XYZ file of C-alpha atoms in Angstrom:
175
model
C -7.942 -177.178 54.870
C -4.717 -177.597 56.879
C -1.260 -178.401 55.441
C 0.281 -181.738 56.289
C 2.776 -180.156 58.717
C -0.001 -178.671 60.913
C -0.226 -180.223 64.315
C -1.553 -179.709 67.839
C -0.632 -181.466 71.051
C -4.244 -182.367 71.832
C -7.777 -181.740 70.469
C -8.282 -178.724 72.771
C -5.177 -176.820 71.571
C -4.798 -174.444 68.626
C -3.101 -175.782 65.488
C 0.596 -174.995 65.020
C 1.411 -174.349 61.330
C 5.172 -174.136 60.792
C 6.428 -171.301 58.513
C 7.765 -173.813 55.971
C 4.357 -175.478 55.455
C 3.042 -175.489 51.898
C 0.271 -173.101 50.961
C -3.258 -174.443 50.697
C -3.766 -176.265 47.399
C -6.131 -174.718 44.845
C -8.629 -176.558 42.633
C -5.765 -177.966 40.467
C -3.733 -179.224 43.387
C -0.540 -177.657 44.752
C 0.650 -174.638 42.704
C 3.852 -176.330 41.753
C 2.089 -179.555 40.689
C 4.897 -181.403 42.454
C 7.478 -180.644 39.776
C 6.613 -177.177 38.577
C 7.582 -173.620 39.531
C 5.325 -171.612 41.761
C 4.254 -168.589 39.674
C 4.306 -166.419 42.777
C 8.085 -167.001 43.031
C 8.580 -165.350 39.638
C 8.958 -161.631 38.943
C 6.312 -159.517 37.289
C 2.851 -160.877 36.477
C 2.554 -164.517 35.345
C -0.507 -165.756 33.518
C -0.604 -169.582 33.622
C -2.130 -171.835 30.957
C -5.063 -172.661 33.222
C -6.083 -168.977 32.945
C -5.673 -168.774 29.159
C -8.654 -168.656 26.840
C -8.445 -171.885 24.831
C -9.955 -173.001 21.526
C -9.600 -176.328 19.725
C -8.222 -179.511 21.190
C -5.585 -179.278 23.890
C -4.028 -181.956 26.094
C -2.731 -181.260 29.648
C 0.782 -182.486 30.353
C 3.384 -182.739 33.105
C 6.005 -184.959 31.460
C 8.434 -182.152 30.536
C 9.664 -180.885 33.880
C 10.267 -177.232 34.778
C 6.739 -176.103 33.925
C 4.941 -173.296 35.712
C 2.304 -174.221 38.291
C 0.190 -177.305 37.517
C 1.531 -178.391 34.114
C 1.214 -177.202 30.554
C -0.878 -177.619 27.409
C 0.087 -179.127 24.081
C -1.763 -179.527 20.885
C -1.204 -181.393 17.607
C -0.681 -179.619 14.267
C -4.223 -180.482 13.149
C -5.951 -179.749 16.522
C -7.136 -176.263 15.671
C -5.636 -175.312 19.053
C -5.046 -171.745 20.095
C -4.655 -170.160 23.498
C -4.732 -166.479 24.428
C -3.057 -165.197 27.577
C -4.621 -161.840 28.646
C -3.243 -159.191 30.928
C -4.407 -155.635 31.606
C -1.600 -153.445 33.079
C -2.482 -150.900 35.774
C 0.376 -148.534 34.739
C 1.658 -147.139 31.474
C 5.211 -148.135 30.690
C 7.553 -150.582 28.995
C 6.908 -154.280 29.608
C 9.006 -157.232 28.479
C 6.783 -160.150 27.437
C 8.125 -163.690 27.887
C 6.574 -166.989 26.825
C 7.259 -170.260 28.630
C 7.356 -173.578 26.731
C 9.017 -176.966 26.952
C 11.141 -178.006 24.001
C 10.845 -181.456 22.452
C 11.722 -183.079 19.055
C 8.018 -183.341 18.147
C 7.311 -179.620 18.735
C 6.769 -177.181 15.868
C 9.601 -175.455 14.192
C 7.562 -172.418 13.183
C 4.964 -171.977 15.932
C 3.061 -168.678 15.531
C 2.816 -166.427 18.550
C 1.390 -162.923 18.449
C 1.253 -160.008 20.882
C -1.627 -157.550 20.526
C -1.794 -154.343 22.504
C -3.195 -150.841 22.034
C -4.337 -151.479 18.495
C -1.066 -152.963 17.192
C 0.245 -156.460 16.940
C 3.605 -158.227 16.585
C 3.994 -161.744 15.188
C 6.780 -164.222 15.862
C 7.563 -167.729 14.726
C 9.198 -169.950 17.356
C 11.172 -173.189 16.937
C 9.985 -175.258 19.932
C 12.367 -178.120 19.119
C 15.053 -175.891 20.681
C 15.281 -174.986 24.369
C 14.127 -171.524 25.341
C 17.098 -169.240 25.939
C 16.063 -167.941 29.380
C 16.522 -170.568 32.053
C 15.675 -173.241 29.495
C 11.977 -172.347 29.781
C 11.383 -168.723 28.783
C 11.621 -166.891 25.460
C 11.511 -163.070 25.316
C 8.920 -162.048 22.723
C 10.140 -158.441 23.029
C 9.378 -155.270 24.931
C 6.257 -153.240 24.284
C 4.868 -149.953 25.489
C 1.826 -150.833 27.515
C -0.984 -148.452 28.307
C -2.777 -148.541 31.683
C -6.162 -150.217 31.303
C -5.455 -151.397 27.726
C -5.360 -155.213 27.496
C -2.350 -157.140 26.183
C -3.135 -160.470 24.479
C -0.505 -163.130 23.693
C -1.843 -165.831 21.368
C -0.253 -169.153 20.313
C -1.768 -171.194 17.463
C -1.243 -174.626 15.900
C -1.967 -173.268 12.413
C 1.191 -173.727 10.334
C 3.225 -174.628 13.371
C 5.121 -177.523 11.780
C 4.600 -179.837 14.741
C 3.006 -179.949 18.172
C 2.636 -176.669 20.069
C 3.369 -176.135 23.761
C 1.787 -173.445 25.955
C 2.798 -173.060 29.599
C 2.689 -169.436 30.799
C 3.295 -165.824 29.860
C 5.273 -163.427 32.027
C 4.893 -159.648 31.905
C 7.966 -157.858 33.319
C 7.717 -154.057 33.796
C 11.006 -152.285 33.114
């Protein structure tokens, strides 16, 4: 349970854990997976792919660097794959919703992503062959008015995607 930098001069002494020691790894390994971005270093609330509700066949990947936390998910056009990232805000207000994905030539050119909240929904089609415009990883899906205690669901699907789909994380940024 101790990070690799922990040390003590002898078996009777207390452990010294330097301030730059990595945090304890979770069940998926270190939060950054070695090459990823620690979600706690990002603004707002980040829901990672490991916390998404998944259906169909997904594959875990780490080959496209810059992912959030432990890696990402990808699914083929015929996989029946969908993933829903859920978040329930504690305050009413405007929230920008961003979706993280890794671009690649085999990704879909019309990947469906929808945002559902407070009885309404917004649908987008995303070309994942192109890099996301925000830091090369994030795409703004728009700003919504969130209601305290009312869930927000962001769903990606392989149906009609035109190629493989890629799901990494969703970021909710209060204005």
